[in-house]
Amino acid sequence: MAEISAKLVQELRQKTGAGMMDCKKALKENDGNIDAAIDWLRKKGIASAGKKSDRVAAEGLVDTYIQPDGKVGVLIEVNCQTDFVARNDAFKTLVKNLAQQAATADSVESLLAQPYIEKAEVTVDEFIKESIATLGENIQVRRFVNFSLGDTPGVVDSYIHTGGRVGVLLQVIAKTDDAAGNEEFKKFAKNAAMQVAACPNVEYVSVDQIPAETVQKEKDIEMGKEDLANKPENIREKIVQGRIEKRLKELTLLDQPYIRDQSISVADLVKQVQSKVGEDITVHGFVRYVLGEGIEKQESNFAEEVAAQMGAK
C-alpha cells in the first residue's frame, strides 16, 4: 500500500474541499490514487459537503423535545451558517429529529453515531453530511442536554423564545405523582421555564446553590471598589454585605420578580402553587441556551492543521 503523506492529503483536500480525515480515508481506500480517491469522495457525497466544513456556523436553531409523559426532555442547539437555511423546513425537521434522538445519548459523539431516525441505514453524522451537501452550508450539532426524572414524581418542561434563538429546559419535582399530574403544577413548570428565558442573568435556582468561590469573587470585587476606599472597615463590611446579597439574588430564579405579576417573586409563586397542590414542590434545575453564544471564528495555519490531523491517526 502506498504511503499516505500529509502532502497527498493536502492536495486531495484542495481539489475536493473534503475534510482531512475523509481525504486520508479516501486515499487509503484507493491505495494513494488521488483520482480514484476523488471519485470515492464524490460517490460518498463527502466532497461537496466537506467543502463547507471549515465555515463558521453561528446561526441555526435551539429546539427541545419533551417525552409525552413529561419525564424526559432535551434542549439542543444545531448550527448552520445563515438564517436562510435555519428557516428551511428540511433543517427544522433535522433539528427536531436530533432533539428526539438526543434523549438517549450521553454526548454529541454518541448522538452522531446513532442510526438516523428517518433513515436507519446511515448514522446521524452521515445524514448531516448529506444535509450539508443538499443545503450548501456547514451544519454542526453544537451541544445538548437531557433531563430524565426516572421514577421521581415531577415534570420536565421547556420554552423556546424568539423563533429558536433562546431555549430553556427545566425540571420541577414533587412529593407524589398526584401532585405532578395536577394542572397547576404543570402550569407552574411552563411559567418557570418562560421566566428563565426572560432572565438572562439567572444562573441558579436559589442563593444556596451559588458556589462559595463565586460569592468570594463578588465580595472581592465589591471590597476593591473606589467608593469604599475611605470608609472604616466595619462600615465597608456592612455595605459590601448588602451589595453582595443584592447581586446574588440577581443570579437566582426564586428571587426574581414573577414576569406575570411583578408584585410577587418566583419564590412566592412556588408557595402559592404548593398550597394548591397540597405539598412541597421544587425547581430541581434548568439550562438556558442562547443561539450562537460564544462562537468565534478561529484562524488556523493550514499546513499545521494537516500535520496535526495526520499525526492523530
PDB file of C-alpha atoms in Angstrom:
ATOM      1  CA  MET A   1       0.000   0.000   0.000  1.00  0.00           C
ATOM      2  CA  ALA A   2       1.286   3.459  -0.935  1.00  0.00           C
ATOM      3  CA  GLU A   3       2.337   5.792   1.864  1.00  0.00           C
ATOM      4  CA  ILE A   4      -0.333   8.395   2.594  1.00  0.00           C
ATOM      5  CA  SER A   5       1.621  11.576   3.212  1.00  0.00           C
ATOM      6  CA  ALA A   6       0.380  14.839   4.597  1.00  0.00           C
ATOM      7  CA  LYS A   7       1.203  16.472   1.287  1.00  0.00           C
ATOM      8  CA  LEU A   8      -1.018  13.988  -0.577  1.00  0.00           C
ATOM      9  CA  VAL A   9      -3.884  14.579   1.846  1.00  0.00           C
ATOM     10  CA  GLN A  10      -3.457  18.341   1.455  1.00  0.00           C
ATOM     11  CA  GLU A  11      -3.567  18.022  -2.332  1.00  0.00           C
ATOM     12  CA  LEU A  12      -6.760  15.956  -2.244  1.00  0.00           C
ATOM     13  CA  ARG A  13      -8.373  18.381   0.148  1.00  0.00           C
ATOM     14  CA  GLN A  14      -7.518  21.327  -2.085  1.00  0.00           C
ATOM     15  CA  LYS A  15      -9.027  19.526  -5.059  1.00  0.00           C
ATOM     16  CA  THR A  16     -12.237  18.462  -3.315  1.00  0.00           C
ATOM     17  CA  GLY A  17     -12.704  20.628  -0.237  1.00  0.00           C
ATOM     18  CA  ALA A  18     -13.422  17.481   1.799  1.00  0.00           C
ATOM     19  CA  GLY A  19     -12.324  17.139   5.411  1.00  0.00           C
ATOM     20  CA  MET A  20      -8.808  15.941   6.116  1.00  0.00           C
ATOM     21  CA  MET A  21      -9.743  12.659   7.757  1.00  0.00           C
ATOM     22  CA  ASP A  22     -12.175  11.923   4.919  1.00  0.00           C
ATOM     23  CA  CYS A  23      -9.365  12.605   2.450  1.00  0.00           C
ATOM     24  CA  LYS A  24      -6.988  10.342   4.351  1.00  0.00           C
ATOM     25  CA  LYS A  25      -9.577   7.536   4.368  1.00  0.00           C
ATOM     26  CA  ALA A  26     -10.297   8.007   0.667  1.00  0.00           C
ATOM     27  CA  LEU A  27      -6.615   7.722  -0.168  1.00  0.00           C
ATOM     28  CA  LYS A  28      -6.230   4.607   1.991  1.00  0.00           C
ATOM     29  CA  GLU A  29      -9.241   3.007   0.329  1.00  0.00           C
ATOM     30  CA  ASN A  30      -7.750   3.697  -3.096  1.00  0.00           C
ATOM     31  CA  ASP A  31      -4.078   2.894  -2.473  1.00  0.00           C
ATOM     32  CA  GLY A  32      -2.984   6.511  -2.708  1.00  0.00           C
ATOM     33  CA  ASN A  33      -4.529   7.081  -6.143  1.00  0.00           C
ATOM     34  CA  ILE A  34      -5.753  10.674  -5.968  1.00  0.00           C
ATOM     35  CA  ASP A  35      -8.123  10.459  -8.961  1.00  0.00           C
ATOM     36  CA  ALA A  36      -9.775   7.327  -7.596  1.00  0.00           C
ATOM     37  CA  ALA A  37      -9.968   8.984  -4.196  1.00  0.00           C
ATOM     38  CA  ILE A  38     -11.797  11.952  -5.731  1.00  0.00           C
ATOM     39  CA  ASP A  39     -14.341   9.584  -7.303  1.00  0.00           C
ATOM     40  CA  TRP A  40     -14.700   7.743  -3.972  1.00  0.00           C
ATOM     41  CA  LEU A  41     -15.425  11.001  -2.154  1.00  0.00           C
ATOM     42  CA  ARG A  42     -17.956  12.049  -4.769  1.00  0.00           C
ATOM     43  CA  LYS A  43     -19.769   8.727  -4.516  1.00  0.00           C
ATOM     44  CA  LYS A  44     -19.938   9.103  -0.757  1.00  0.00           C
ATOM     45  CA  GLY A  45     -21.298  12.651  -1.108  1.00  0.00           C
ATOM     46  CA  ILE A  46     -18.425  13.893   1.010  1.00  0.00           C
ATOM     47  CA  ALA A  47     -16.624  16.135  -1.462  1.00  0.00           C
ATOM     48  CA  SER A  48     -19.327  18.756  -1.725  1.00  0.00           C
ATOM     49  CA  ALA A  49     -20.221  18.524   1.944  1.00  0.00           C
ATOM     50  CA  GLY A  50     -16.712  18.679   3.289  1.00  0.00           C
ATOM     51  CA  LYS A  51     -16.002  21.855   1.369  1.00  0.00           C
ATOM     52  CA  LYS A  52     -18.314  23.674   3.738  1.00  0.00           C
ATOM     53  CA  SER A  53     -16.886  22.123   6.893  1.00  0.00           C
ATOM     54  CA  ASP A  54     -14.496  24.970   7.743  1.00  0.00           C
ATOM     55  CA  ARG A  55     -17.109  27.691   7.525  1.00  0.00           C
ATOM     56  CA  VAL A  56     -18.271  29.207  10.773  1.00  0.00           C
ATOM     57  CA  ALA A  57     -21.758  28.082  11.764  1.00  0.00           C
ATOM     58  CA  ALA A  58     -23.225  30.582  14.206  1.00  0.00           C
ATOM     59  CA  GLU A  59     -26.838  30.634  13.018  1.00  0.00           C
ATOM     60  CA  GLY A  60     -29.283  27.750  13.349  1.00  0.00           C
ATOM     61  CA  LEU A  61     -31.879  26.735  15.910  1.00  0.00           C
ATOM     62  CA  VAL A  62     -32.296  25.959  19.564  1.00  0.00           C
ATOM     63  CA  ASP A  63     -35.077  23.404  19.972  1.00  0.00           C
ATOM     64  CA  THR A  64     -36.499  20.978  22.510  1.00  0.00           C
ATOM     65  CA  TYR A  65     -38.090  17.566  22.771  1.00  0.00           C
ATOM     66  CA  ILE A  66     -40.341  16.571  25.662  1.00  0.00           C
ATOM     67  CA  GLN A  67     -41.395  12.942  26.030  1.00  0.00           C
ATOM     68  CA  PRO A  68     -45.222  12.589  26.080  1.00  0.00           C
ATOM     69  CA  ASP A  69     -45.245  11.613  29.766  1.00  0.00           C
ATOM     70  CA  GLY A  70     -43.164  14.679  30.674  1.00  0.00           C
ATOM     71  CA  LYS A  71     -40.475  12.579  32.329  1.00  0.00           C
ATOM     72  CA  VAL A  72     -37.714  13.150  29.764  1.00  0.00           C
ATOM     73  CA  GLY A  73     -36.713  16.317  27.978  1.00  0.00           C
ATOM     74  CA  VAL A  74     -33.957  17.580  25.685  1.00  0.00           C
ATOM     75  CA  LEU A  75     -32.590  21.022  24.815  1.00  0.00           C
ATOM     76  CA  ILE A  76     -30.378  21.118  21.723  1.00  0.00           C
ATOM     77  CA  GLU A  77     -28.509  23.655  19.614  1.00  0.00           C
ATOM     78  CA  VAL A  78     -27.763  22.865  15.978  1.00  0.00           C
ATOM     79  CA  ASN A  79     -25.862  25.459  13.978  1.00  0.00           C
ATOM     80  CA  CYS A  80     -25.728  26.425  10.329  1.00  0.00           C
ATOM     81  CA  GLN A  81     -24.201  29.442   8.598  1.00  0.00           C
ATOM     82  CA  THR A  82     -27.195  31.603   7.671  1.00  0.00           C
ATOM     83  CA  ASP A  83     -30.662  32.420   8.922  1.00  0.00           C
ATOM     84  CA  PHE A  84     -31.939  31.488   5.457  1.00  0.00           C
ATOM     85  CA  VAL A  85     -31.019  27.824   5.974  1.00  0.00           C
ATOM     86  CA  ALA A  86     -32.175  27.955   9.602  1.00  0.00           C
ATOM     87  CA  ARG A  87     -35.664  28.739   8.304  1.00  0.00           C
ATOM     88  CA  ASN A  88     -35.560  25.876   5.777  1.00  0.00           C
ATOM     89  CA  ASP A  89     -38.098  23.122   6.539  1.00  0.00           C
ATOM     90  CA  ALA A  90     -35.517  20.389   5.943  1.00  0.00           C
ATOM     91  CA  PHE A  91     -33.194  21.954   8.527  1.00  0.00           C
ATOM     92  CA  LYS A  92     -36.035  22.407  11.014  1.00  0.00           C
ATOM     93  CA  THR A  93     -37.016  18.749  10.626  1.00  0.00           C
ATOM     94  CA  LEU A  94     -33.405  17.671  11.122  1.00  0.00           C
ATOM     95  CA  VAL A  95     -33.162  19.653  14.360  1.00  0.00           C
ATOM     96  CA  LYS A  96     -36.444  18.258  15.717  1.00  0.00           C
ATOM     97  CA  ASN A  97     -35.343  14.710  14.946  1.00  0.00           C
ATOM     98  CA  LEU A  98     -31.952  15.260  16.557  1.00  0.00           C
ATOM     99  CA  ALA A  99     -33.638  16.643  19.678  1.00  0.00           C
ATOM    100  CA  GLN A 100     -35.711  13.471  19.949  1.00  0.00           C
ATOM    101  CA  GLN A 101     -32.709  11.219  19.386  1.00  0.00           C
ATOM    102  CA  ALA A 102     -30.618  13.104  21.932  1.00  0.00           C
ATOM    103  CA  ALA A 103     -32.955  11.817  24.659  1.00  0.00           C
ATOM    104  CA  THR A 104     -30.981   8.558  24.611  1.00  0.00           C
ATOM    105  CA  ALA A 105     -27.489   9.996  24.005  1.00  0.00           C
ATOM    106  CA  ASP A 106     -24.884  10.998  26.568  1.00  0.00           C
ATOM    107  CA  SER A 107     -22.672  13.118  24.296  1.00  0.00           C
ATOM    108  CA  VAL A 108     -22.624  14.747  20.866  1.00  0.00           C
ATOM    109  CA  GLU A 109     -20.332  11.949  19.703  1.00  0.00           C
ATOM    110  CA  SER A 110     -22.744   9.210  20.765  1.00  0.00           C
ATOM    111  CA  LEU A 111     -25.623  11.085  19.112  1.00  0.00           C
ATOM    112  CA  LEU A 112     -23.705  11.332  15.835  1.00  0.00           C
ATOM    113  CA  ALA A 113     -23.040   7.586  15.939  1.00  0.00           C
ATOM    114  CA  GLN A 114     -26.727   6.650  16.228  1.00  0.00           C
ATOM    115  CA  PRO A 115     -28.727   5.417  13.208  1.00  0.00           C
ATOM    116  CA  TYR A 116     -30.688   8.423  11.941  1.00  0.00           C
ATOM    117  CA  ILE A 117     -34.326   8.305  12.972  1.00  0.00           C
ATOM    118  CA  GLU A 118     -35.716   8.686   9.433  1.00  0.00           C
ATOM    119  CA  LYS A 119     -33.001   6.777   7.578  1.00  0.00           C
ATOM    120  CA  ALA A 120     -31.681   3.942   9.704  1.00  0.00           C
ATOM    121  CA  GLU A 121     -29.166   2.738   7.119  1.00  0.00           C
ATOM    122  CA  VAL A 122     -26.995   5.795   7.799  1.00  0.00           C
ATOM    123  CA  THR A 123     -25.728   7.339  11.016  1.00  0.00           C
ATOM    124  CA  VAL A 124     -26.711  10.798  12.217  1.00  0.00           C
ATOM    125  CA  ASP A 125     -23.248  12.000  11.233  1.00  0.00           C
ATOM    126  CA  GLU A 126     -23.628  10.637   7.715  1.00  0.00           C
ATOM    127  CA  PHE A 127     -27.081  12.139   7.332  1.00  0.00           C
ATOM    128  CA  ILE A 128     -25.787  15.531   8.447  1.00  0.00           C
ATOM    129  CA  LYS A 129     -23.119  15.324   5.758  1.00  0.00           C
ATOM    130  CA  GLU A 130     -25.843  14.567   3.213  1.00  0.00           C
ATOM    131  CA  SER A 131     -27.771  17.585   4.502  1.00  0.00           C
ATOM    132  CA  ILE A 132     -24.672  19.769   4.181  1.00  0.00           C
ATOM    133  CA  ALA A 133     -24.374  18.747   0.551  1.00  0.00           C
ATOM    134  CA  THR A 134     -28.073  19.397  -0.067  1.00  0.00           C
ATOM    135  CA  LEU A 135     -28.420  22.691   1.780  1.00  0.00           C
ATOM    136  CA  GLY A 136     -24.997  24.029   0.840  1.00  0.00           C
ATOM    137  CA  GLU A 137     -23.909  25.087   4.326  1.00  0.00           C
ATOM    138  CA  ASN A 138     -21.921  23.735   7.214  1.00  0.00           C
ATOM    139  CA  ILE A 139     -24.158  22.130   9.870  1.00  0.00           C
ATOM    140  CA  GLN A 140     -22.966  21.241  13.356  1.00  0.00           C
ATOM    141  CA  VAL A 141     -24.599  19.746  16.420  1.00  0.00           C
ATOM    142  CA  ARG A 142     -23.048  22.092  18.936  1.00  0.00           C
ATOM    143  CA  ARG A 143     -24.487  20.887  22.240  1.00  0.00           C
ATOM    144  CA  PHE A 144     -27.445  19.373  24.004  1.00  0.00           C
ATOM    145  CA  VAL A 145     -28.611  18.479  27.486  1.00  0.00           C
ATOM    146  CA  ASN A 146     -31.186  15.913  28.532  1.00  0.00           C
ATOM    147  CA  PHE A 147     -33.119  15.594  31.778  1.00  0.00           C
ATOM    148  CA  SER A 148     -34.685  12.330  32.935  1.00  0.00           C
ATOM    149  CA  LEU A 149     -36.759  12.105  36.098  1.00  0.00           C
ATOM    150  CA  GLY A 150     -36.958   8.310  36.145  1.00  0.00           C
ATOM    151  CA  ASP A 151     -39.342   7.293  38.931  1.00  0.00           C
ATOM    152  CA  THR A 152     -39.184  10.684  40.644  1.00  0.00           C
ATOM    153  CA  PRO A 153     -42.557  12.483  40.638  1.00  0.00           C
ATOM    154  CA  GLY A 154     -42.342  15.642  38.596  1.00  0.00           C
ATOM    155  CA  VAL A 155     -42.232  17.080  35.105  1.00  0.00           C
ATOM    156  CA  VAL A 156     -39.679  18.250  32.567  1.00  0.00           C
ATOM    157  CA  ASP A 157     -40.812  21.225  30.508  1.00  0.00           C
ATOM    158  CA  SER A 158     -39.314  23.705  28.082  1.00  0.00           C
ATOM    159  CA  TYR A 159     -39.769  27.052  26.416  1.00  0.00           C
ATOM    160  CA  ILE A 160     -38.458  28.364  23.106  1.00  0.00           C
ATOM    161  CA  HIS A 161     -38.286  32.113  22.548  1.00  0.00           C
ATOM    162  CA  THR A 162     -37.651  34.385  19.532  1.00  0.00           C
ATOM    163  CA  GLY A 163     -38.058  31.714  16.878  1.00  0.00           C
ATOM    164  CA  GLY A 164     -35.477  29.299  18.209  1.00  0.00           C
ATOM    165  CA  ARG A 165     -32.822  31.743  19.357  1.00  0.00           C
ATOM    166  CA  VAL A 166     -33.325  31.188  23.093  1.00  0.00           C
ATOM    167  CA  GLY A 167     -34.332  27.920  24.710  1.00  0.00           C
ATOM    168  CA  VAL A 168     -34.851  26.666  28.251  1.00  0.00           C
ATOM    169  CA  LEU A 169     -35.160  23.169  29.687  1.00  0.00           C
ATOM    170  CA  LEU A 170     -36.385  22.928  33.268  1.00  0.00           C
ATOM    171  CA  GLN A 171     -37.379  20.194  35.704  1.00  0.00           C
ATOM    172  CA  VAL A 172     -39.708  20.516  38.683  1.00  0.00           C
ATOM    173  CA  ILE A 173     -40.189  17.732  41.200  1.00  0.00           C
ATOM    174  CA  ALA A 174     -42.977  16.950  43.661  1.00  0.00           C
ATOM    175  CA  LYS A 175     -43.528  14.510  46.508  1.00  0.00           C
ATOM    176  CA  THR A 176     -46.202  12.417  44.749  1.00  0.00           C
ATOM    177  CA  ASP A 177     -47.398  11.558  41.259  1.00  0.00           C
ATOM    178  CA  ASP A 178     -50.792  13.058  42.096  1.00  0.00           C
ATOM    179  CA  ALA A 179     -49.217  16.473  42.604  1.00  0.00           C
ATOM    180  CA  ALA A 180     -47.078  16.074  39.493  1.00  0.00           C
ATOM    181  CA  GLY A 181     -50.219  15.414  37.479  1.00  0.00           C
ATOM    182  CA  ASN A 182     -52.004  18.487  38.825  1.00  0.00           C
ATOM    183  CA  GLU A 183     -52.680  21.114  36.156  1.00  0.00           C
ATOM    184  CA  GLU A 184     -51.470  23.908  38.467  1.00  0.00           C
ATOM    185  CA  PHE A 185     -48.172  22.061  38.862  1.00  0.00           C
ATOM    186  CA  LYS A 186     -47.780  21.665  35.094  1.00  0.00           C
ATOM    187  CA  LYS A 187     -48.690  25.296  34.525  1.00  0.00           C
ATOM    188  CA  PHE A 188     -46.047  26.357  37.017  1.00  0.00           C
ATOM    189  CA  ALA A 189     -43.363  24.338  35.207  1.00  0.00           C
ATOM    190  CA  LYS A 190     -44.168  26.074  31.909  1.00  0.00           C
ATOM    191  CA  ASN A 191     -44.246  29.524  33.508  1.00  0.00           C
ATOM    192  CA  ALA A 192     -40.956  28.862  35.319  1.00  0.00           C
ATOM    193  CA  ALA A 193     -39.311  27.921  32.008  1.00  0.00           C
ATOM    194  CA  MET A 194     -40.605  31.162  30.490  1.00  0.00           C
ATOM    195  CA  GLN A 195     -39.230  33.048  33.492  1.00  0.00           C
ATOM    196  CA  VAL A 196     -35.731  31.658  32.921  1.00  0.00           C
ATOM    197  CA  ALA A 197     -35.921  32.608  29.233  1.00  0.00           C
ATOM    198  CA  ALA A 198     -36.801  36.167  30.221  1.00  0.00           C
ATOM    199  CA  CYS A 199     -33.955  36.498  32.750  1.00  0.00           C
ATOM    200  CA  PRO A 200     -30.548  36.294  31.035  1.00  0.00           C
ATOM    201  CA  ASN A 201     -28.623  36.864  34.278  1.00  0.00           C
ATOM    202  CA  VAL A 202     -30.208  33.958  36.128  1.00  0.00           C
ATOM    203  CA  GLU A 203     -27.801  31.037  36.599  1.00  0.00           C
ATOM    204  CA  TYR A 204     -29.005  29.266  39.748  1.00  0.00           C
ATOM    205  CA  VAL A 205     -32.297  28.217  41.304  1.00  0.00           C
ATOM    206  CA  SER A 206     -31.542  29.676  44.741  1.00  0.00           C
ATOM    207  CA  VAL A 207     -28.779  31.506  46.602  1.00  0.00           C
ATOM    208  CA  ASP A 208     -27.685  28.366  48.460  1.00  0.00           C
ATOM    209  CA  GLN A 209     -26.718  26.808  45.115  1.00  0.00           C
ATOM    210  CA  ILE A 210     -24.182  29.520  44.302  1.00  0.00           C
ATOM    211  CA  PRO A 211     -20.616  28.189  44.741  1.00  0.00           C
ATOM    212  CA  ALA A 212     -18.573  29.674  47.560  1.00  0.00           C
ATOM    213  CA  GLU A 213     -15.860  30.780  45.131  1.00  0.00           C
ATOM    214  CA  THR A 214     -18.401  32.825  43.165  1.00  0.00           C
ATOM    215  CA  VAL A 215     -19.591  34.525  46.340  1.00  0.00           C
ATOM    216  CA  GLN A 216     -15.991  35.292  47.360  1.00  0.00           C
ATOM    217  CA  LYS A 217     -15.187  36.679  43.922  1.00  0.00           C
ATOM    218  CA  GLU A 218     -18.151  39.053  44.094  1.00  0.00           C
ATOM    219  CA  LYS A 219     -17.077  40.121  47.583  1.00  0.00           C
ATOM    220  CA  ASP A 220     -13.516  40.804  46.445  1.00  0.00           C
ATOM    221  CA  ILE A 221     -14.802  42.950  43.579  1.00  0.00           C
ATOM    222  CA  GLU A 222     -17.031  44.990  45.882  1.00  0.00           C
ATOM    223  CA  MET A 223     -14.363  45.411  48.565  1.00  0.00           C
ATOM    224  CA  GLY A 224     -11.990  46.815  45.950  1.00  0.00           C
ATOM    225  CA  LYS A 225     -14.334  49.496  44.627  1.00  0.00           C
ATOM    226  CA  GLU A 226     -13.060  53.060  44.950  1.00  0.00           C
ATOM    227  CA  ASP A 227     -16.190  54.453  46.574  1.00  0.00           C
ATOM    228  CA  LEU A 228     -15.431  52.364  49.671  1.00  0.00           C
ATOM    229  CA  ALA A 229     -11.735  53.196  49.925  1.00  0.00           C
ATOM    230  CA  ASN A 230     -12.102  55.810  52.656  1.00  0.00           C
ATOM    231  CA  LYS A 231     -14.787  54.013  54.651  1.00  0.00           C
ATOM    232  CA  PRO A 232     -13.996  52.425  58.042  1.00  0.00           C
ATOM    233  CA  GLU A 233     -13.569  48.636  57.861  1.00  0.00           C
ATOM    234  CA  ASN A 234     -16.805  47.828  59.742  1.00  0.00           C
ATOM    235  CA  ILE A 235     -18.818  50.173  57.511  1.00  0.00           C
ATOM    236  CA  ARG A 236     -17.244  48.717  54.390  1.00  0.00           C
ATOM    237  CA  GLU A 237     -18.206  45.214  55.505  1.00  0.00           C
ATOM    238  CA  LYS A 238     -21.856  46.184  56.024  1.00  0.00           C
ATOM    239  CA  ILE A 239     -22.087  47.979  52.675  1.00  0.00           C
ATOM    240  CA  VAL A 240     -20.430  45.112  50.840  1.00  0.00           C
ATOM    241  CA  GLN A 241     -22.689  42.571  52.520  1.00  0.00           C
ATOM    242  CA  GLY A 242     -25.760  44.452  51.326  1.00  0.00           C
ATOM    243  CA  ARG A 243     -24.397  44.717  47.800  1.00  0.00           C
ATOM    244  CA  ILE A 244     -23.464  41.044  47.734  1.00  0.00           C
ATOM    245  CA  GLU A 245     -26.917  39.945  48.842  1.00  0.00           C
ATOM    246  CA  LYS A 246     -28.466  42.045  46.091  1.00  0.00           C
ATOM    247  CA  ARG A 247     -26.034  40.725  43.471  1.00  0.00           C
ATOM    248  CA  LEU A 248     -26.582  37.076  44.408  1.00  0.00           C
ATOM    249  CA  LYS A 249     -30.348  37.489  44.193  1.00  0.00           C
ATOM    250  CA  GLU A 250     -29.896  38.788  40.642  1.00  0.00           C
ATOM    251  CA  LEU A 251     -28.396  35.395  39.782  1.00  0.00           C
ATOM    252  CA  THR A 252     -31.174  33.250  41.211  1.00  0.00           C
ATOM    253  CA  LEU A 253     -34.524  32.211  39.776  1.00  0.00           C
ATOM    254  CA  LEU A 254     -36.506  32.181  43.029  1.00  0.00           C
ATOM    255  CA  ASP A 255     -35.581  35.781  43.841  1.00  0.00           C
ATOM    256  CA  GLN A 256     -36.776  37.213  40.514  1.00  0.00           C
ATOM    257  CA  PRO A 257     -39.983  39.251  40.258  1.00  0.00           C
ATOM    258  CA  TYR A 258     -42.522  36.955  38.596  1.00  0.00           C
ATOM    259  CA  ILE A 259     -42.945  38.018  34.954  1.00  0.00           C
ATOM    260  CA  ARG A 260     -46.745  37.678  35.050  1.00  0.00           C
ATOM    261  CA  ASP A 261     -47.147  39.505  38.355  1.00  0.00           C
ATOM    262  CA  GLN A 262     -44.290  41.810  39.349  1.00  0.00           C
ATOM    263  CA  SER A 263     -45.714  42.220  42.838  1.00  0.00           C
ATOM    264  CA  ILE A 264     -44.537  38.731  43.841  1.00  0.00           C
ATOM    265  CA  SER A 265     -41.299  36.792  43.461  1.00  0.00           C
ATOM    266  CA  VAL A 266     -40.936  33.365  41.909  1.00  0.00           C
ATOM    267  CA  ALA A 267     -40.429  32.028  45.448  1.00  0.00           C
ATOM    268  CA  ASP A 268     -43.821  33.495  46.372  1.00  0.00           C
ATOM    269  CA  LEU A 269     -45.328  31.828  43.312  1.00  0.00           C
ATOM    270  CA  VAL A 270     -43.908  28.478  44.441  1.00  0.00           C
ATOM    271  CA  LYS A 271     -45.679  28.888  47.779  1.00  0.00           C
ATOM    272  CA  GLN A 272     -48.952  29.658  46.020  1.00  0.00           C
ATOM    273  CA  VAL A 273     -48.675  26.549  43.840  1.00  0.00           C
ATOM    274  CA  GLN A 274     -47.743  24.420  46.859  1.00  0.00           C
ATOM    275  CA  SER A 275     -50.954  25.490  48.616  1.00  0.00           C
ATOM    276  CA  LYS A 276     -52.953  24.481  45.543  1.00  0.00           C
ATOM    277  CA  VAL A 277     -51.385  21.044  45.053  1.00  0.00           C
ATOM    278  CA  GLY A 278     -51.136  20.311  48.767  1.00  0.00           C
ATOM    279  CA  GLU A 279     -47.430  19.525  49.031  1.00  0.00           C
ATOM    280  CA  ASP A 280     -43.917  20.892  48.538  1.00  0.00           C
ATOM    281  CA  ILE A 281     -42.579  21.376  45.023  1.00  0.00           C
ATOM    282  CA  THR A 282     -39.017  22.116  43.978  1.00  0.00           C
ATOM    283  CA  VAL A 283     -37.402  23.564  40.870  1.00  0.00           C
ATOM    284  CA  HIS A 284     -34.681  20.961  40.556  1.00  0.00           C
ATOM    285  CA  GLY A 285     -32.658  22.621  37.819  1.00  0.00           C
ATOM    286  CA  PHE A 286     -32.641  24.331  34.441  1.00  0.00           C
ATOM    287  CA  VAL A 287     -30.459  25.041  31.419  1.00  0.00           C
ATOM    288  CA  ARG A 288     -30.704  28.087  29.148  1.00  0.00           C
ATOM    289  CA  TYR A 289     -29.200  28.185  25.640  1.00  0.00           C
ATOM    290  CA  VAL A 290     -28.758  31.298  23.519  1.00  0.00           C
ATOM    291  CA  LEU A 291     -28.127  30.558  19.859  1.00  0.00           C
ATOM    292  CA  GLY A 292     -24.518  31.083  18.816  1.00  0.00           C
ATOM    293  CA  GLU A 293     -23.332  32.441  22.175  1.00  0.00           C
ATOM    294  CA  GLY A 294     -19.562  32.294  22.462  1.00  0.00           C
ATOM    295  CA  ILE A 295     -18.914  31.197  18.879  1.00  0.00           C
ATOM    296  CA  GLU A 296     -15.913  32.922  17.398  1.00  0.00           C
ATOM    297  CA  LYS A 297     -14.140  32.266  14.126  1.00  0.00           C
ATOM    298  CA  GLN A 298     -10.728  30.794  14.749  1.00  0.00           C
ATOM    299  CA  GLU A 299      -7.973  31.200  12.207  1.00  0.00           C
ATOM    300  CA  SER A 300      -5.594  28.287  11.769  1.00  0.00           C
ATOM    301  CA  ASN A 301      -2.486  27.531   9.745  1.00  0.00           C
ATOM    302  CA  PHE A 302      -3.491  25.037   7.068  1.00  0.00           C
ATOM    303  CA  ALA A 303      -0.146  23.211   6.940  1.00  0.00           C
ATOM    304  CA  GLU A 304      -0.062  22.842  10.736  1.00  0.00           C
ATOM    305  CA  GLU A 305      -3.669  21.633  10.707  1.00  0.00           C
ATOM    306  CA  VAL A 306      -2.846  18.917   8.185  1.00  0.00           C
ATOM    307  CA  ALA A 307       0.201  17.791  10.146  1.00  0.00           C
ATOM    308  CA  ALA A 308      -1.787  17.674  13.382  1.00  0.00           C
ATOM    309  CA  GLN A 309      -4.580  15.635  11.826  1.00  0.00           C
ATOM    310  CA  MET A 310      -2.131  13.227  10.179  1.00  0.00           C
ATOM    311  CA  GLY A 311      -0.402  12.697  13.500  1.00  0.00           C
ATOM    312  CA  ALA A 312      -3.712  11.950  15.211  1.00  0.00           C
ATOM    313  CA  LYS A 313      -4.350   8.697  13.348  1.00  0.00           C
TER     314      LYS A 313
END
